[in-house]
Amino acid sequence: MTNYLPVPKPVEASGSEPEIFHGKKILVIDDDKTICVLICEYLGKLGMDCLWTSVPRTAVEWIQEKEFDVILTDIYMPEISGHDILSLALAQLPHTPVILMTGNPSLHNTIEAIRLGAYDYLTKPFKMNVVEMTLGRALHYRKLVMENLAYQNHLEIQVQERTRELSDFLFHAVQSLSLALEARDPYTQGHGYRVGELVVKLAGELGVAEEEHQALRLASQLHDIGKIGIPDSILLKPGKLTTTEYDLMKDHVFIGYHILSPIPSLKEVSRYVYEHHERMDGKGYPRGLAGSDIHVNSRILMVSEVYDALATERTYKPAWPLRKIRDYFLEQAGTAYDPDVVNALLSLLDKEGEEILKLFQGGFS
């Protein structure tokens, strides 16, 4: 026996805004075809685009393939229940309200519908103006949800644009600061830039996520920023430093860390700066960290920084040839430097070592 009331003509006194229905897509599911036809006939007069089926499996396919503004489904149907349809719809179309309907109302059904996430619950036999009001509320809810999502997406795009602008500004400001620092010592001009180029190449060889490359490049630009606090008499000394002078020089990692760490966007960068003079065997400074206690990006930075120091002329040494550099890192792998990072460097040098060396010794100043 078909359980419905005759279809009345839609009336504006139903409490819904007529325009809320126009062009909206609804899926109606009921194993009683007559109910589907009557509901869609009524909703068509409201301007809705109504798709119906009395076969739940067809509804499952449509929910997986199409977009709907609202779904109206019976609970008790062969093979697939309305609760199954609800669960699928919530997974596939999380912003589409689902209204359950049944001719066997009970407190248990009502509670279960709410628990499963149904927007509302209709009891047969129902008046069409009640259906209209319920659908009007559901469509208004969806309208608010979609407007909120659009607003959030707009805000996210704005935040991304501002973040990108700030990141670019920060990078260029850092670059200027690094260049100002390097201007104190003609032998280290271009050092931060060269280390940045190599550190990104090594990160690529080691499979470091691209989103971390910018922080590594910034750390390369800033790893010696603490030398701002080191006297020229020590920083520019052509000969070997005394023990006291060397201890003062080591303070540059503390100074750099304290300059950078209060800046939230440079928190990770400050860690790499702080650790770039540690050693794998725990004999480095400032904390004597060893092995995996040193961040992998710090380990990449230390190899890149030392490579540049060896490959370029300094006040205390001439530039080293490529073979001597390779021999040094092979000897120090596992003691001073991470063997994986050293292997990545050697692989890179095998592929483009002479080109890198030429650029380091003349092209990046």
CSV table of C-alpha atoms in Angstrom, one decimal:
chain,number,residue,atom,x,y,z
A,1,MET,CA,0.0,0.0,0.0
A,2,THR,CA,1.4,3.4,-1.0
A,3,ASN,CA,1.7,5.7,2.0
A,4,TYR,CA,1.4,9.3,0.9
A,5,LEU,CA,-1.0,12.2,0.9
A,6,PRO,CA,-2.3,13.8,-2.3
A,7,VAL,CA,0.0,16.4,-3.9
A,8,PRO,CA,-1.1,19.9,-3.1
A,9,LYS,CA,0.0,23.0,-5.1
A,10,PRO,CA,3.1,24.6,-3.7
A,11,VAL,CA,2.2,27.7,-1.6
A,12,GLU,CA,4.4,30.6,-0.6
A,13,ALA,CA,3.0,30.4,3.0
A,14,SER,CA,5.1,27.4,3.7
A,15,GLY,CA,7.8,29.5,5.3
A,16,SER,CA,10.5,28.9,2.8
A,17,GLU,CA,12.1,31.4,0.4
A,18,PRO,CA,11.0,30.4,-3.1
A,19,GLU,CA,14.3,31.3,-4.6
A,20,ILE,CA,16.1,28.8,-2.3
A,21,PHE,CA,14.7,26.0,-4.4
A,22,HIS,CA,15.4,27.2,-8.0
A,23,GLY,CA,17.9,25.2,-9.8
A,24,LYS,CA,18.9,23.1,-6.8
A,25,LYS,CA,19.6,19.4,-7.4
A,26,ILE,CA,17.8,16.8,-5.2
A,27,LEU,CA,18.1,13.0,-5.2
A,28,VAL,CA,15.0,11.2,-4.0
A,29,ILE,CA,15.3,7.5,-3.1
A,30,ASP,CA,12.4,5.3,-2.2
A,31,ASP,CA,11.5,1.7,-3.2
A,32,ASP,CA,8.0,3.0,-3.8
A,33,LYS,CA,8.1,4.6,-7.2
A,34,THR,CA,4.8,6.5,-6.6
A,35,ILE,CA,6.2,8.4,-3.7
A,36,CYS,CA,9.3,9.4,-5.8
A,37,VAL,CA,7.2,10.6,-8.6
A,38,LEU,CA,4.8,12.6,-6.4
A,39,ILE,CA,7.7,14.3,-4.5
A,40,CYS,CA,9.6,15.1,-7.7
A,41,GLU,CA,6.4,16.5,-9.3
A,42,TYR,CA,5.9,18.8,-6.4
A,43,LEU,CA,9.5,19.9,-6.1
A,44,GLY,CA,9.7,20.4,-9.9
A,45,LYS,CA,7.0,23.1,-9.5
A,46,LEU,CA,9.3,24.8,-7.0
A,47,GLY,CA,12.0,24.9,-9.6
A,48,MET,CA,14.1,22.1,-8.3
A,49,ASP,CA,16.0,19.7,-10.5
A,50,CYS,CA,14.8,16.3,-9.1
A,51,LEU,CA,16.4,13.0,-9.8
A,52,TRP,CA,14.8,9.9,-8.3
A,53,THR,CA,15.2,6.2,-8.2
A,54,SER,CA,13.5,3.2,-6.5
A,55,VAL,CA,16.7,1.1,-6.8
A,56,PRO,CA,19.1,1.9,-3.9
A,57,ARG,CA,22.1,0.5,-5.8
A,58,THR,CA,21.5,3.1,-8.6
A,59,ALA,CA,21.4,5.8,-5.9
A,60,VAL,CA,24.8,4.6,-4.6
A,61,GLU,CA,26.3,5.0,-8.1
A,62,TRP,CA,24.8,8.5,-8.5
A,63,ILE,CA,26.1,9.6,-5.2
A,64,GLN,CA,29.6,8.5,-6.2
A,65,GLU,CA,29.4,10.2,-9.6
A,66,LYS,CA,27.2,13.3,-9.2
A,67,GLU,CA,26.8,16.4,-6.9
A,68,PHE,CA,23.5,17.1,-5.1
A,69,ASP,CA,22.3,20.0,-3.0
A,70,VAL,CA,20.1,17.7,-0.8
A,71,ILE,CA,19.3,14.0,-0.6
A,72,LEU,CA,15.9,12.6,0.6
A,73,THR,CA,15.9,8.9,1.2
A,74,ASP,CA,13.6,6.2,2.7
A,75,ILE,CA,15.1,4.2,5.5
A,76,TYR,CA,13.7,0.7,5.0
A,77,MET,CA,14.5,-0.6,1.4
A,78,PRO,CA,15.7,-3.9,0.0
A,79,GLU,CA,19.4,-4.7,0.3
A,80,ILE,CA,20.6,-1.2,1.0
A,81,SER,CA,19.0,0.8,3.8
A,82,GLY,CA,18.6,4.6,4.1
A,83,HIS,CA,21.2,4.4,6.9
A,84,ASP,CA,23.7,2.9,4.4
A,85,ILE,CA,22.8,5.7,1.9
A,86,LEU,CA,23.4,8.3,4.6
A,87,SER,CA,26.8,6.9,5.5
A,88,LEU,CA,27.9,6.9,1.9
A,89,ALA,CA,26.6,10.4,1.3
A,90,LEU,CA,28.4,11.8,4.3
A,91,ALA,CA,31.6,10.3,3.0
A,92,GLN,CA,31.2,11.3,-0.6
A,93,LEU,CA,29.2,14.6,-0.3
A,94,PRO,CA,30.0,15.9,3.3
A,95,HIS,CA,28.4,19.2,2.7
A,96,THR,CA,25.1,17.8,1.3
A,97,PRO,CA,22.3,17.5,3.9
A,98,VAL,CA,20.6,14.1,4.0
A,99,ILE,CA,16.9,13.8,5.1
A,100,LEU,CA,15.6,10.4,6.1
A,101,MET,CA,12.0,9.4,5.8
A,102,THR,CA,10.1,6.3,7.0
A,103,GLY,CA,6.6,5.0,7.4
A,104,ASN,CA,7.6,3.1,10.6
A,105,PRO,CA,8.5,5.9,13.0
A,106,SER,CA,10.0,5.1,16.4
A,107,LEU,CA,12.2,6.8,19.0
A,108,HIS,CA,15.0,4.5,18.1
A,109,ASN,CA,14.9,5.5,14.4
A,110,THR,CA,14.9,9.1,15.3
A,111,ILE,CA,17.9,8.8,17.6
A,112,GLU,CA,19.8,6.6,15.1
A,113,ALA,CA,19.2,9.1,12.3
A,114,ILE,CA,20.6,11.9,14.4
A,115,ARG,CA,23.5,9.8,15.6
A,116,LEU,CA,24.4,8.9,12.1
A,117,GLY,CA,24.5,12.5,10.9
A,118,ALA,CA,21.1,13.0,9.2
A,119,TYR,CA,20.1,16.6,8.8
A,120,ASP,CA,16.4,15.9,9.5
A,121,TYR,CA,13.8,13.1,9.7
A,122,LEU,CA,10.4,12.9,8.0
A,123,THR,CA,7.5,10.5,9.0
A,124,LYS,CA,5.1,9.1,6.4
A,125,PRO,CA,2.4,9.9,5.6
A,126,PHE,CA,3.6,13.6,5.2
A,127,LYS,CA,2.1,16.7,3.9
A,128,MET,CA,4.1,18.2,1.0
A,129,ASN,CA,4.2,21.6,2.6
A,130,VAL,CA,6.1,20.0,5.5
A,131,VAL,CA,8.5,18.4,2.9
A,132,GLU,CA,8.9,21.8,1.4
A,133,MET,CA,9.7,23.5,4.7
A,134,THR,CA,12.1,20.7,5.7
A,135,LEU,CA,13.9,21.0,2.3
A,136,GLY,CA,14.0,24.8,2.6
A,137,ARG,CA,15.8,24.6,5.9
A,138,ALA,CA,18.2,22.0,4.5
A,139,LEU,CA,19.0,24.1,1.5
A,140,HIS,CA,19.4,27.2,3.6
A,141,TYR,CA,21.9,25.2,5.8
A,142,ARG,CA,23.8,24.1,2.7
A,143,LYS,CA,23.9,27.6,1.4
A,144,LEU,CA,25.5,28.9,4.6
A,145,VAL,CA,27.9,26.0,4.6
A,146,MET,CA,29.0,26.6,1.0
A,147,GLU,CA,29.3,30.4,1.6
A,148,ASN,CA,31.4,29.7,4.7
A,149,LEU,CA,33.7,27.3,2.7
A,150,ALA,CA,34.1,29.9,-0.1
A,151,TYR,CA,35.0,32.5,2.5
A,152,GLN,CA,37.5,30.2,4.2
A,153,ASN,CA,39.0,29.4,0.8
A,154,HIS,CA,39.2,33.1,0.0
A,155,LEU,CA,41.0,33.7,3.3
A,156,GLU,CA,43.4,30.9,2.8
A,157,ILE,CA,44.3,32.3,-0.6
A,158,GLN,CA,44.9,35.7,0.9
A,159,VAL,CA,47.0,34.2,3.7
A,160,GLN,CA,49.0,32.2,1.2
A,161,GLU,CA,49.6,35.3,-0.9
A,162,ARG,CA,50.6,37.4,2.2
A,163,THR,CA,52.8,34.5,3.5
A,164,ARG,CA,54.5,34.3,0.1
A,165,GLU,CA,55.1,38.1,0.1
A,166,LEU,CA,56.5,38.0,3.6
A,167,SER,CA,58.6,35.1,2.7
A,168,ASP,CA,60.1,36.9,-0.3
A,169,PHE,CA,60.6,40.0,1.8
A,170,LEU,CA,62.3,38.0,4.5
A,171,PHE,CA,64.5,36.2,2.1
A,172,HIS,CA,65.7,39.4,0.4
A,173,ALA,CA,66.2,41.1,3.8
A,174,VAL,CA,68.2,38.2,4.9
A,175,GLN,CA,70.2,38.2,1.7
A,176,SER,CA,71.0,41.9,2.3
A,177,LEU,CA,72.0,41.3,5.9
A,178,SER,CA,74.2,38.4,4.8
A,179,LEU,CA,75.9,40.5,2.1
A,180,ALA,CA,76.5,43.3,4.7
A,181,LEU,CA,78.2,40.8,7.0
A,182,GLU,CA,80.3,39.3,4.2
A,183,ALA,CA,81.4,42.8,3.1
A,184,ARG,CA,83.5,42.8,6.3
A,185,ASP,CA,85.7,40.0,4.9
A,186,PRO,CA,86.4,40.0,1.2
A,187,TYR,CA,87.5,36.3,1.3
A,188,THR,CA,84.0,35.2,2.3
A,189,GLN,CA,82.0,37.4,-0.1
A,190,GLY,CA,79.3,35.2,-1.7
A,191,HIS,CA,79.8,32.5,0.9
A,192,GLY,CA,76.1,32.4,2.0
A,193,TYR,CA,74.8,32.3,-1.6
A,194,ARG,CA,77.2,29.5,-2.6
A,195,VAL,CA,76.4,27.4,0.4
A,196,GLY,CA,72.7,28.0,-0.3
A,197,GLU,CA,73.1,26.7,-3.9
A,198,LEU,CA,74.9,23.6,-2.8
A,199,VAL,CA,72.7,22.9,0.2
A,200,VAL,CA,69.6,22.8,-2.1
A,201,LYS,CA,71.4,20.5,-4.5
A,202,LEU,CA,72.4,18.1,-1.7
A,203,ALA,CA,68.8,18.2,-0.3
A,204,GLY,CA,67.5,17.2,-3.7
A,205,GLU,CA,70.1,14.3,-3.8
A,206,LEU,CA,68.9,13.1,-0.4
A,207,GLY,CA,65.2,13.4,-1.1
A,208,VAL,CA,64.5,16.2,1.4
A,209,ALA,CA,61.0,17.5,0.8
A,210,GLU,CA,60.9,20.7,-1.4
A,211,GLU,CA,59.0,22.6,1.2
A,212,GLU,CA,62.1,22.4,3.4
A,213,HIS,CA,64.4,23.8,0.8
A,214,GLN,CA,63.6,27.5,1.5
A,215,ALA,CA,64.5,27.0,5.2
A,216,LEU,CA,67.7,25.4,4.2
A,217,ARG,CA,68.5,28.2,1.9
A,218,LEU,CA,67.7,30.8,4.6
A,219,ALA,CA,69.9,28.9,7.0
A,220,SER,CA,72.7,29.0,4.5
A,221,GLN,CA,72.4,32.7,4.2
A,222,LEU,CA,72.3,33.2,7.9
A,223,HIS,CA,74.5,30.5,9.4
A,224,ASP,CA,77.3,32.9,10.1
A,225,ILE,CA,75.1,35.9,11.1
A,226,GLY,CA,76.4,35.6,14.7
A,227,LYS,CA,79.8,36.8,13.4
A,228,ILE,CA,78.4,40.3,13.6
A,229,GLY,CA,79.4,40.0,17.3
A,230,ILE,CA,83.0,38.8,16.6
A,231,PRO,CA,85.7,41.5,16.6
A,232,ASP,CA,87.5,42.1,13.3
A,233,SER,CA,90.8,41.4,14.9
A,234,ILE,CA,89.6,37.7,15.2
A,235,LEU,CA,87.3,37.5,12.2
A,236,LEU,CA,89.9,38.8,9.8
A,237,LYS,CA,93.1,37.4,11.4
A,238,PRO,CA,95.3,35.9,8.6
A,239,GLY,CA,97.0,33.3,10.8
A,240,LYS,CA,95.9,30.6,13.2
A,241,LEU,CA,93.7,31.6,16.1
A,242,THR,CA,94.8,31.2,19.6
A,243,THR,CA,92.8,29.0,22.0
A,244,THR,CA,91.2,32.1,23.5
A,245,GLU,CA,90.4,33.6,20.1
A,246,TYR,CA,89.0,30.3,18.8
A,247,ASP,CA,86.7,30.1,21.9
A,248,LEU,CA,85.5,33.6,21.1
A,249,MET,CA,84.9,32.7,17.4
A,250,LYS,CA,82.8,29.7,18.5
A,251,ASP,CA,80.4,32.2,20.2
A,252,HIS,CA,79.0,33.1,16.8
A,253,VAL,CA,76.7,30.1,16.9
A,254,PHE,CA,75.2,31.3,20.2
A,255,ILE,CA,74.9,34.9,18.9
A,256,GLY,CA,73.3,33.7,15.7
A,257,TYR,CA,70.8,31.5,17.5
A,258,HIS,CA,69.8,34.3,19.9
A,259,ILE,CA,69.3,36.7,17.0
A,260,LEU,CA,67.1,34.2,15.0
A,261,SER,CA,65.2,32.1,17.5
A,262,PRO,CA,62.8,34.8,18.7
A,263,ILE,CA,61.5,35.1,15.2
A,264,PRO,CA,58.7,32.5,14.8
A,265,SER,CA,59.2,32.0,11.0
A,266,LEU,CA,62.9,31.4,11.6
A,267,LYS,CA,62.6,28.9,14.5
A,268,GLU,CA,63.7,25.9,12.4
A,269,VAL,CA,66.4,28.0,10.6
A,270,SER,CA,67.8,29.0,14.0
A,271,ARG,CA,68.2,25.3,14.9
A,272,TYR,CA,70.2,24.6,11.8
A,273,VAL,CA,72.4,27.7,12.4
A,274,TYR,CA,72.9,26.5,16.0
A,275,GLU,CA,74.0,23.0,15.0
A,276,HIS,CA,76.1,23.6,11.9
A,277,HIS,CA,79.4,23.2,13.8
A,278,GLU,CA,78.4,19.9,15.6
A,279,ARG,CA,80.0,16.6,14.5
A,280,MET,CA,78.7,13.1,14.1
A,281,ASP,CA,81.2,11.8,16.7
A,282,GLY,CA,80.0,14.4,19.3
A,283,LYS,CA,83.2,16.4,19.3
A,284,GLY,CA,81.7,19.5,17.8
A,285,TYR,CA,80.2,22.6,19.3
A,286,PRO,CA,78.3,24.2,21.0
A,287,ARG,CA,76.5,21.3,22.7
A,288,GLY,CA,78.6,18.3,21.6
A,289,LEU,CA,75.6,16.6,19.9
A,290,ALA,CA,76.2,13.3,18.0
A,291,GLY,CA,74.6,11.3,15.3
A,292,SER,CA,70.8,11.6,14.9
A,293,ASP,CA,70.6,14.1,17.7
A,294,ILE,CA,71.8,16.6,15.0
A,295,HIS,CA,69.0,17.5,12.7
A,296,VAL,CA,69.5,16.1,9.2
A,297,ASN,CA,69.2,19.5,7.7
A,298,SER,CA,72.0,20.8,10.0
A,299,ARG,CA,74.1,17.9,8.8
A,300,ILE,CA,73.5,18.9,5.2
A,301,LEU,CA,74.3,22.5,6.0
A,302,MET,CA,77.6,21.6,7.7
A,303,VAL,CA,78.9,19.6,4.7
A,304,SER,CA,77.9,22.4,2.3
A,305,GLU,CA,79.5,25.1,4.5
A,306,VAL,CA,82.8,23.2,4.8
A,307,TYR,CA,82.8,22.4,1.1
A,308,ASP,CA,82.7,26.1,0.3
A,309,ALA,CA,85.4,26.8,2.9
A,310,LEU,CA,87.7,24.2,1.3
A,311,ALA,CA,86.9,25.1,-2.4
A,312,THR,CA,87.5,28.8,-2.0
A,313,GLU,CA,90.5,30.9,-1.0
A,314,ARG,CA,90.6,32.1,2.6
A,315,THR,CA,93.1,34.3,4.6
A,316,TYR,CA,94.6,31.2,6.1
A,317,LYS,CA,94.7,28.9,3.0
A,318,PRO,CA,94.5,28.7,-0.8
A,319,ALA,CA,91.5,27.0,-2.6
A,320,TRP,CA,91.7,23.2,-2.6
A,321,PRO,CA,91.5,21.2,-5.8
A,322,LEU,CA,88.6,18.8,-6.3
A,323,ARG,CA,90.5,15.6,-5.6
A,324,LYS,CA,91.8,16.9,-2.2
A,325,ILE,CA,88.2,17.9,-1.2
A,326,ARG,CA,86.9,14.5,-2.1
A,327,ASP,CA,89.7,12.8,-0.1
A,328,TYR,CA,89.0,15.0,2.9
A,329,PHE,CA,85.3,14.2,3.0
A,330,LEU,CA,85.9,10.4,2.5
A,331,GLU,CA,88.3,10.5,5.4
A,332,GLN,CA,85.9,12.4,7.7
A,333,ALA,CA,82.6,10.6,6.8
A,334,GLY,CA,81.2,9.0,9.9
A,335,THR,CA,83.3,11.0,12.3
A,336,ALA,CA,82.8,14.6,11.5
A,337,TYR,CA,80.1,14.3,8.8
A,338,ASP,CA,77.0,12.2,8.1
A,339,PRO,CA,78.1,9.4,5.7
A,340,ASP,CA,74.8,9.7,3.7
A,341,VAL,CA,75.4,13.4,3.2
A,342,VAL,CA,79.0,12.8,2.2
A,343,ASN,CA,77.9,10.1,-0.3
A,344,ALA,CA,75.3,12.6,-1.7
A,345,LEU,CA,78.1,15.2,-2.1
A,346,LEU,CA,80.4,12.7,-3.8
A,347,SER,CA,77.6,11.6,-6.2
A,348,LEU,CA,76.9,15.3,-7.0
A,349,LEU,CA,80.6,15.9,-7.6
A,350,ASP,CA,80.9,12.9,-9.9
A,351,LYS,CA,78.1,14.4,-12.0
A,352,GLU,CA,79.1,18.1,-12.0
A,353,GLY,CA,82.1,18.5,-9.7
A,354,GLU,CA,84.3,20.6,-12.0
A,355,GLU,CA,81.5,22.9,-12.9
A,356,ILE,CA,80.6,23.5,-9.3
A,357,LEU,CA,84.2,24.1,-8.3
A,358,LYS,CA,84.6,26.7,-11.1
A,359,LEU,CA,81.5,28.5,-10.0
A,360,PHE,CA,82.6,28.4,-6.4
A,361,GLN,CA,86.0,29.7,-7.2
A,362,GLY,CA,84.9,32.5,-9.5
A,363,GLY,CA,81.3,32.6,-10.5
A,364,PHE,CA,79.3,33.3,-7.2
A,365,SER,CA,81.1,36.4,-5.9
